[in-house]
Amino acid sequence: METQQKTLITVEANVNAPIEKIWEYWAKPEHIIRWSAASDDWHTPRAENDLRTGGTFNSRMEAKDGSFGFDFGGVYDEVKDHELIRYTMGDGRTVEVMFTTQGSSTQITETFEAESTNPVEMQRGGWQAILDNFKKYTEAN
């Protein structure tokens, strides 16, 4: 039996905000719809999030011109408040998000399994752009 090696991609950001604020902005749908986009011509018009082990999440990501969109969802496998989130996306790939407090800032490290359709660098760029939007939104509000 042949096993296929999974490609893992990691993106990171150091957000100048306390973990309590970061956790709230990461978890609450009213914040998710403000930061969850990879570029200015995309947006997230709706989001649902039950951030607990066994909880589910779903958000709709769309091009602002209506030309394309997709649902992004899954199930939380493990949630440790202010520390760790592990989840499985609807397509079966897994993600781990670690939150590390560093004084008055928080380091966020996201590691996810690459999908096989798009190049790894394109995937890394998209996820990094979304994380950068989170940083920008959180630090500005």
Short mmCIF file of N, CA and C in Angstrom, two decimals:
data_model
loop_
_atom_site.label_atom_id
_atom_site.label_comp_id
_atom_site.label_asym_id
_atom_site.label_seq_id
_atom_site.Cartn_x
_atom_site.Cartn_y
_atom_site.Cartn_z
N MET A 1 0.85 -1.19 0.00
CA MET A 1 0.00 0.00 0.00
C MET A 1 0.89 1.24 0.00
N GLU A 2 0.59 2.16 -0.90
CA GLU A 2 1.39 3.37 -1.04
C GLU A 2 0.76 4.51 -0.26
N THR A 3 1.57 5.22 0.50
CA THR A 3 1.07 6.36 1.27
C THR A 3 1.54 7.64 0.61
N GLN A 4 0.63 8.56 0.45
CA GLN A 4 0.99 9.83 -0.17
C GLN A 4 1.39 10.82 0.91
N GLN A 5 2.55 11.43 0.73
CA GLN A 5 3.06 12.42 1.68
C GLN A 5 2.24 13.70 1.54
N LYS A 6 1.81 14.26 2.66
CA LYS A 6 1.04 15.50 2.65
C LYS A 6 2.00 16.68 2.72
N THR A 7 1.70 17.68 1.92
CA THR A 7 2.50 18.90 1.95
C THR A 7 1.88 19.85 2.96
N LEU A 8 2.68 20.30 3.93
CA LEU A 8 2.21 21.25 4.94
C LEU A 8 2.73 22.64 4.60
N ILE A 9 1.88 23.63 4.78
CA ILE A 9 2.22 25.02 4.54
C ILE A 9 2.01 25.78 5.84
N THR A 10 2.96 26.64 6.18
CA THR A 10 2.85 27.44 7.41
C THR A 10 2.90 28.92 7.06
N VAL A 11 1.98 29.67 7.67
CA VAL A 11 1.99 31.14 7.58
C VAL A 11 1.97 31.68 9.00
N GLU A 12 2.54 32.88 9.17
CA GLU A 12 2.67 33.45 10.51
C GLU A 12 2.45 34.95 10.50
N ALA A 13 2.04 35.46 11.65
CA ALA A 13 1.93 36.90 11.85
C ALA A 13 2.09 37.19 13.34
N ASN A 14 2.73 38.30 13.63
CA ASN A 14 2.83 38.78 15.01
C ASN A 14 1.88 39.95 15.12
N VAL A 15 0.82 39.79 15.91
CA VAL A 15 -0.24 40.79 16.01
C VAL A 15 -0.06 41.57 17.31
N ASN A 16 0.00 42.88 17.18
CA ASN A 16 0.19 43.75 18.34
C ASN A 16 -1.15 43.96 19.05
N ALA A 17 -1.56 42.91 19.77
CA ALA A 17 -2.82 42.93 20.51
C ALA A 17 -2.79 41.80 21.53
N PRO A 18 -3.49 41.97 22.64
CA PRO A 18 -3.53 40.90 23.65
C PRO A 18 -4.34 39.71 23.15
N ILE A 19 -4.03 38.55 23.69
CA ILE A 19 -4.66 37.30 23.25
C ILE A 19 -6.18 37.34 23.40
N GLU A 20 -6.70 38.00 24.42
CA GLU A 20 -8.16 38.04 24.60
C GLU A 20 -8.85 38.72 23.41
N LYS A 21 -8.27 39.82 22.94
CA LYS A 21 -8.83 40.52 21.78
C LYS A 21 -8.67 39.66 20.52
N ILE A 22 -7.51 39.07 20.36
CA ILE A 22 -7.26 38.22 19.19
C ILE A 22 -8.25 37.06 19.14
N TRP A 23 -8.46 36.42 20.27
CA TRP A 23 -9.38 35.28 20.33
C TRP A 23 -10.79 35.72 19.93
N GLU A 24 -11.23 36.86 20.45
CA GLU A 24 -12.57 37.36 20.13
C GLU A 24 -12.69 37.68 18.64
N TYR A 25 -11.71 38.37 18.07
CA TYR A 25 -11.77 38.75 16.66
C TYR A 25 -11.64 37.55 15.74
N TRP A 26 -10.95 36.50 16.18
CA TRP A 26 -10.81 35.28 15.40
C TRP A 26 -12.11 34.48 15.42
N ALA A 27 -12.86 34.56 16.54
CA ALA A 27 -13.99 33.67 16.76
C ALA A 27 -15.35 34.23 16.37
N LYS A 28 -15.57 35.53 16.52
CA LYS A 28 -16.91 36.08 16.35
C LYS A 28 -17.21 36.44 14.89
N PRO A 29 -18.35 35.94 14.38
CA PRO A 29 -18.71 36.19 12.98
C PRO A 29 -18.72 37.67 12.59
N GLU A 30 -19.12 38.56 13.51
CA GLU A 30 -19.15 39.98 13.15
C GLU A 30 -17.75 40.53 12.88
N HIS A 31 -16.73 39.87 13.38
CA HIS A 31 -15.35 40.26 13.07
C HIS A 31 -14.84 39.48 11.85
N ILE A 32 -15.14 38.20 11.77
CA ILE A 32 -14.66 37.36 10.67
C ILE A 32 -15.02 37.98 9.32
N ILE A 33 -16.24 38.49 9.18
CA ILE A 33 -16.65 39.07 7.90
C ILE A 33 -15.87 40.34 7.55
N ARG A 34 -15.17 40.92 8.51
CA ARG A 34 -14.39 42.13 8.28
C ARG A 34 -12.96 41.86 7.82
N TRP A 35 -12.41 40.69 8.16
CA TRP A 35 -11.01 40.44 7.84
C TRP A 35 -10.75 39.23 6.93
N SER A 36 -11.73 38.37 6.75
CA SER A 36 -11.48 37.11 6.05
C SER A 36 -11.58 37.25 4.53
N ALA A 37 -10.52 37.81 3.94
CA ALA A 37 -10.41 37.93 2.48
C ALA A 37 -8.93 38.03 2.13
N ALA A 38 -8.57 37.50 0.98
CA ALA A 38 -7.16 37.51 0.58
C ALA A 38 -6.79 38.76 -0.20
N SER A 39 -7.78 39.49 -0.71
CA SER A 39 -7.49 40.72 -1.46
C SER A 39 -8.70 41.66 -1.37
N ASP A 40 -8.49 42.90 -1.75
CA ASP A 40 -9.53 43.92 -1.63
C ASP A 40 -10.74 43.68 -2.54
N ASP A 41 -10.58 42.87 -3.58
CA ASP A 41 -11.70 42.60 -4.49
C ASP A 41 -12.51 41.37 -4.07
N TRP A 42 -12.20 40.83 -2.88
CA TRP A 42 -12.95 39.73 -2.30
C TRP A 42 -13.53 40.15 -0.96
N HIS A 43 -14.56 39.43 -0.51
CA HIS A 43 -15.13 39.68 0.81
C HIS A 43 -15.79 38.41 1.33
N THR A 44 -16.18 38.47 2.60
CA THR A 44 -16.89 37.37 3.25
C THR A 44 -18.22 37.92 3.73
N PRO A 45 -19.29 37.76 2.93
CA PRO A 45 -20.58 38.35 3.29
C PRO A 45 -21.27 37.70 4.49
N ARG A 46 -20.92 36.43 4.79
CA ARG A 46 -21.55 35.79 5.95
C ARG A 46 -20.59 34.80 6.58
N ALA A 47 -20.74 34.63 7.89
CA ALA A 47 -19.91 33.67 8.63
C ALA A 47 -20.69 33.14 9.82
N GLU A 48 -20.52 31.86 10.09
CA GLU A 48 -21.07 31.21 11.27
C GLU A 48 -19.91 30.50 11.95
N ASN A 49 -19.85 30.57 13.28
CA ASN A 49 -18.72 29.97 13.97
C ASN A 49 -19.09 29.53 15.37
N ASP A 50 -18.88 28.26 15.65
CA ASP A 50 -19.10 27.68 16.98
C ASP A 50 -17.75 27.16 17.45
N LEU A 51 -16.93 28.06 18.00
CA LEU A 51 -15.54 27.75 18.33
C LEU A 51 -15.45 26.95 19.63
N ARG A 52 -15.58 25.63 19.49
CA ARG A 52 -15.43 24.68 20.59
C ARG A 52 -15.14 23.33 19.95
N THR A 53 -14.50 22.46 20.70
CA THR A 53 -14.24 21.11 20.20
C THR A 53 -15.56 20.47 19.79
N GLY A 54 -15.64 20.01 18.55
CA GLY A 54 -16.87 19.44 18.01
C GLY A 54 -17.77 20.46 17.33
N GLY A 55 -17.48 21.74 17.50
CA GLY A 55 -18.27 22.80 16.87
C GLY A 55 -17.94 22.90 15.38
N THR A 56 -18.78 23.62 14.66
CA THR A 56 -18.58 23.78 13.23
C THR A 56 -18.42 25.25 12.87
N PHE A 57 -17.89 25.47 11.68
CA PHE A 57 -17.78 26.84 11.14
C PHE A 57 -18.11 26.80 9.66
N ASN A 58 -18.60 27.91 9.15
CA ASN A 58 -18.88 28.04 7.73
C ASN A 58 -18.90 29.51 7.37
N SER A 59 -18.20 29.85 6.32
CA SER A 59 -18.25 31.22 5.83
C SER A 59 -18.31 31.19 4.31
N ARG A 60 -18.84 32.24 3.75
CA ARG A 60 -18.97 32.38 2.30
C ARG A 60 -17.96 33.41 1.83
N MET A 61 -17.04 33.01 0.99
CA MET A 61 -16.06 33.93 0.41
C MET A 61 -16.44 34.16 -1.04
N GLU A 62 -16.48 35.45 -1.44
CA GLU A 62 -16.91 35.77 -2.80
C GLU A 62 -16.10 36.93 -3.37
N ALA A 63 -15.94 36.89 -4.70
CA ALA A 63 -15.40 38.06 -5.40
C ALA A 63 -16.48 39.15 -5.31
N LYS A 64 -16.07 40.38 -5.06
CA LYS A 64 -17.05 41.46 -4.91
C LYS A 64 -17.86 41.70 -6.17
N ASP A 65 -17.31 41.35 -7.34
CA ASP A 65 -18.06 41.53 -8.60
C ASP A 65 -19.01 40.36 -8.88
N GLY A 66 -19.06 39.38 -7.97
CA GLY A 66 -19.98 38.25 -8.10
C GLY A 66 -19.53 37.18 -9.07
N SER A 67 -18.32 37.27 -9.59
CA SER A 67 -17.86 36.33 -10.62
C SER A 67 -17.51 34.94 -10.07
N PHE A 68 -17.21 34.85 -8.77
CA PHE A 68 -16.83 33.56 -8.20
C PHE A 68 -17.02 33.60 -6.69
N GLY A 69 -17.27 32.44 -6.11
CA GLY A 69 -17.39 32.35 -4.66
C GLY A 69 -17.35 30.91 -4.22
N PHE A 70 -17.10 30.72 -2.94
CA PHE A 70 -17.08 29.36 -2.40
C PHE A 70 -17.36 29.40 -0.90
N ASP A 71 -17.82 28.25 -0.40
CA ASP A 71 -18.04 28.10 1.04
C ASP A 71 -16.79 27.51 1.66
N PHE A 72 -16.42 28.02 2.82
CA PHE A 72 -15.27 27.52 3.57
C PHE A 72 -15.79 27.06 4.92
N GLY A 73 -15.69 25.75 5.18
CA GLY A 73 -16.25 25.25 6.43
C GLY A 73 -15.55 24.01 6.91
N GLY A 74 -15.95 23.60 8.12
CA GLY A 74 -15.38 22.39 8.70
C GLY A 74 -15.81 22.20 10.13
N VAL A 75 -15.06 21.34 10.82
CA VAL A 75 -15.36 20.95 12.20
C VAL A 75 -14.11 21.15 13.05
N TYR A 76 -14.31 21.70 14.25
CA TYR A 76 -13.19 21.87 15.18
C TYR A 76 -12.89 20.54 15.87
N ASP A 77 -11.65 20.09 15.72
CA ASP A 77 -11.20 18.84 16.34
C ASP A 77 -10.69 19.06 17.76
N GLU A 78 -10.09 20.23 18.00
CA GLU A 78 -9.55 20.55 19.32
C GLU A 78 -9.48 22.06 19.47
N VAL A 79 -9.98 22.56 20.59
CA VAL A 79 -9.91 23.99 20.88
C VAL A 79 -9.43 24.15 22.32
N LYS A 80 -8.31 24.85 22.48
CA LYS A 80 -7.81 25.23 23.81
C LYS A 80 -7.82 26.75 23.83
N ASP A 81 -8.72 27.33 24.60
CA ASP A 81 -8.89 28.78 24.63
C ASP A 81 -7.57 29.52 24.73
N HIS A 82 -7.43 30.54 23.86
CA HIS A 82 -6.28 31.44 23.86
C HIS A 82 -4.96 30.76 23.52
N GLU A 83 -5.03 29.53 22.97
CA GLU A 83 -3.80 28.77 22.78
C GLU A 83 -3.73 28.01 21.46
N LEU A 84 -4.79 27.22 21.14
CA LEU A 84 -4.69 26.29 20.02
C LEU A 84 -6.07 26.02 19.42
N ILE A 85 -6.09 25.94 18.08
CA ILE A 85 -7.28 25.50 17.35
C ILE A 85 -6.82 24.49 16.31
N ARG A 86 -7.45 23.33 16.30
CA ARG A 86 -7.22 22.33 15.25
C ARG A 86 -8.57 22.03 14.62
N TYR A 87 -8.60 22.03 13.29
CA TYR A 87 -9.86 21.72 12.62
C TYR A 87 -9.63 20.95 11.33
N THR A 88 -10.71 20.32 10.88
CA THR A 88 -10.71 19.61 9.61
C THR A 88 -11.68 20.33 8.68
N MET A 89 -11.16 20.71 7.52
CA MET A 89 -11.99 21.40 6.53
C MET A 89 -12.93 20.41 5.85
N GLY A 90 -13.91 20.94 5.17
CA GLY A 90 -14.91 20.12 4.50
C GLY A 90 -14.32 19.11 3.52
N ASP A 91 -13.14 19.41 2.95
CA ASP A 91 -12.51 18.49 2.00
C ASP A 91 -11.59 17.48 2.68
N GLY A 92 -11.55 17.48 4.04
CA GLY A 92 -10.77 16.50 4.77
C GLY A 92 -9.36 16.94 5.16
N ARG A 93 -8.91 18.08 4.65
CA ARG A 93 -7.58 18.56 5.04
C ARG A 93 -7.63 19.16 6.45
N THR A 94 -6.50 19.12 7.13
CA THR A 94 -6.46 19.61 8.51
C THR A 94 -5.65 20.90 8.62
N VAL A 95 -5.98 21.65 9.69
CA VAL A 95 -5.34 22.93 9.97
C VAL A 95 -5.05 23.00 11.47
N GLU A 96 -3.90 23.59 11.81
CA GLU A 96 -3.57 23.85 13.21
C GLU A 96 -3.20 25.32 13.31
N VAL A 97 -3.81 26.01 14.29
CA VAL A 97 -3.52 27.41 14.53
C VAL A 97 -3.05 27.54 15.97
N MET A 98 -1.83 28.06 16.14
CA MET A 98 -1.26 28.23 17.47
C MET A 98 -1.17 29.72 17.79
N PHE A 99 -1.53 30.07 19.01
CA PHE A 99 -1.48 31.45 19.49
C PHE A 99 -0.48 31.50 20.64
N THR A 100 0.59 32.29 20.48
CA THR A 100 1.63 32.38 21.50
C THR A 100 1.77 33.82 21.96
N THR A 101 1.49 34.07 23.23
CA THR A 101 1.61 35.42 23.78
C THR A 101 3.07 35.78 23.94
N GLN A 102 3.40 36.98 23.45
CA GLN A 102 4.77 37.50 23.56
C GLN A 102 4.67 38.94 24.07
N GLY A 103 4.62 39.09 25.39
CA GLY A 103 4.44 40.42 25.96
C GLY A 103 3.06 40.95 25.63
N SER A 104 3.00 42.12 24.97
CA SER A 104 1.70 42.70 24.62
C SER A 104 1.25 42.31 23.20
N SER A 105 1.99 41.42 22.56
CA SER A 105 1.60 40.95 21.23
C SER A 105 1.37 39.45 21.25
N THR A 106 0.85 38.94 20.15
CA THR A 106 0.55 37.52 20.04
C THR A 106 1.04 37.01 18.69
N GLN A 107 1.80 35.94 18.73
CA GLN A 107 2.27 35.27 17.51
C GLN A 107 1.21 34.26 17.10
N ILE A 108 0.77 34.33 15.84
CA ILE A 108 -0.18 33.36 15.30
C ILE A 108 0.55 32.55 14.24
N THR A 109 0.53 31.23 14.39
CA THR A 109 1.16 30.32 13.43
C THR A 109 0.10 29.35 12.94
N GLU A 110 -0.15 29.38 11.64
CA GLU A 110 -1.16 28.52 11.01
C GLU A 110 -0.46 27.53 10.11
N THR A 111 -0.72 26.25 10.31
CA THR A 111 -0.15 25.22 9.45
C THR A 111 -1.31 24.41 8.86
N PHE A 112 -1.31 24.27 7.54
CA PHE A 112 -2.41 23.56 6.88
C PHE A 112 -1.89 22.63 5.81
N GLU A 113 -2.70 21.61 5.52
CA GLU A 113 -2.37 20.68 4.44
C GLU A 113 -2.73 21.33 3.11
N ALA A 114 -1.78 21.30 2.20
CA ALA A 114 -2.01 21.86 0.86
C ALA A 114 -3.02 21.01 0.10
N GLU A 115 -3.75 21.67 -0.77
CA GLU A 115 -4.62 20.92 -1.69
C GLU A 115 -3.83 20.70 -2.98
N SER A 116 -4.33 19.87 -3.87
CA SER A 116 -3.54 19.46 -5.03
C SER A 116 -3.86 20.23 -6.31
N THR A 117 -4.82 21.17 -6.26
CA THR A 117 -5.21 21.89 -7.47
C THR A 117 -4.32 23.08 -7.77
N ASN A 118 -4.01 23.88 -6.76
CA ASN A 118 -3.25 25.11 -6.95
C ASN A 118 -1.82 24.96 -6.45
N PRO A 119 -0.89 25.73 -7.04
CA PRO A 119 0.51 25.66 -6.59
C PRO A 119 0.65 26.02 -5.11
N VAL A 120 1.62 25.40 -4.44
CA VAL A 120 1.86 25.62 -3.02
C VAL A 120 2.07 27.12 -2.73
N GLU A 121 2.89 27.79 -3.55
CA GLU A 121 3.16 29.21 -3.30
C GLU A 121 1.90 30.07 -3.40
N MET A 122 1.00 29.71 -4.30
CA MET A 122 -0.27 30.43 -4.43
C MET A 122 -1.12 30.23 -3.17
N GLN A 123 -1.16 28.99 -2.68
CA GLN A 123 -1.91 28.72 -1.46
C GLN A 123 -1.30 29.46 -0.27
N ARG A 124 0.03 29.40 -0.15
CA ARG A 124 0.71 30.11 0.94
C ARG A 124 0.40 31.60 0.87
N GLY A 125 0.47 32.17 -0.32
CA GLY A 125 0.20 33.59 -0.51
C GLY A 125 -1.21 33.98 -0.11
N GLY A 126 -2.19 33.16 -0.48
CA GLY A 126 -3.58 33.44 -0.14
C GLY A 126 -3.84 33.39 1.35
N TRP A 127 -3.34 32.33 2.00
CA TRP A 127 -3.54 32.19 3.45
C TRP A 127 -2.77 33.28 4.20
N GLN A 128 -1.58 33.63 3.72
CA GLN A 128 -0.81 34.69 4.38
C GLN A 128 -1.54 36.02 4.24
N ALA A 129 -2.12 36.28 3.08
CA ALA A 129 -2.86 37.53 2.86
C ALA A 129 -4.05 37.63 3.81
N ILE A 130 -4.75 36.53 4.02
CA ILE A 130 -5.89 36.54 4.95
C ILE A 130 -5.40 36.80 6.37
N LEU A 131 -4.31 36.14 6.76
CA LEU A 131 -3.75 36.35 8.09
C LEU A 131 -3.25 37.79 8.26
N ASP A 132 -2.66 38.34 7.21
CA ASP A 132 -2.22 39.75 7.24
C ASP A 132 -3.42 40.69 7.39
N ASN A 133 -4.54 40.36 6.74
CA ASN A 133 -5.77 41.15 6.91
C ASN A 133 -6.28 41.08 8.34
N PHE A 134 -6.19 39.89 8.94
CA PHE A 134 -6.58 39.74 10.35
C PHE A 134 -5.73 40.66 11.22
N LYS A 135 -4.43 40.65 11.01
CA LYS A 135 -3.50 41.49 11.78
C LYS A 135 -3.88 42.97 11.61
N LYS A 136 -4.06 43.39 10.37
CA LYS A 136 -4.39 44.80 10.09
C LYS A 136 -5.71 45.20 10.75
N TYR A 137 -6.73 44.37 10.61
CA TYR A 137 -8.04 44.67 11.19
C TYR A 137 -7.97 44.72 12.71
N THR A 138 -7.31 43.73 13.32
CA THR A 138 -7.24 43.65 14.78
C THR A 138 -6.46 44.81 15.36
N GLU A 139 -5.36 45.16 14.75
CA GLU A 139 -4.55 46.26 15.27
C GLU A 139 -5.22 47.62 15.08
N ALA A 140 -6.11 47.74 14.09
CA ALA A 140 -6.76 49.02 13.79
C ALA A 140 -8.05 49.25 14.58
N ASN A 141 -8.58 48.20 15.20
CA ASN A 141 -9.89 48.32 15.88
C ASN A 141 -9.79 48.08 17.39
#
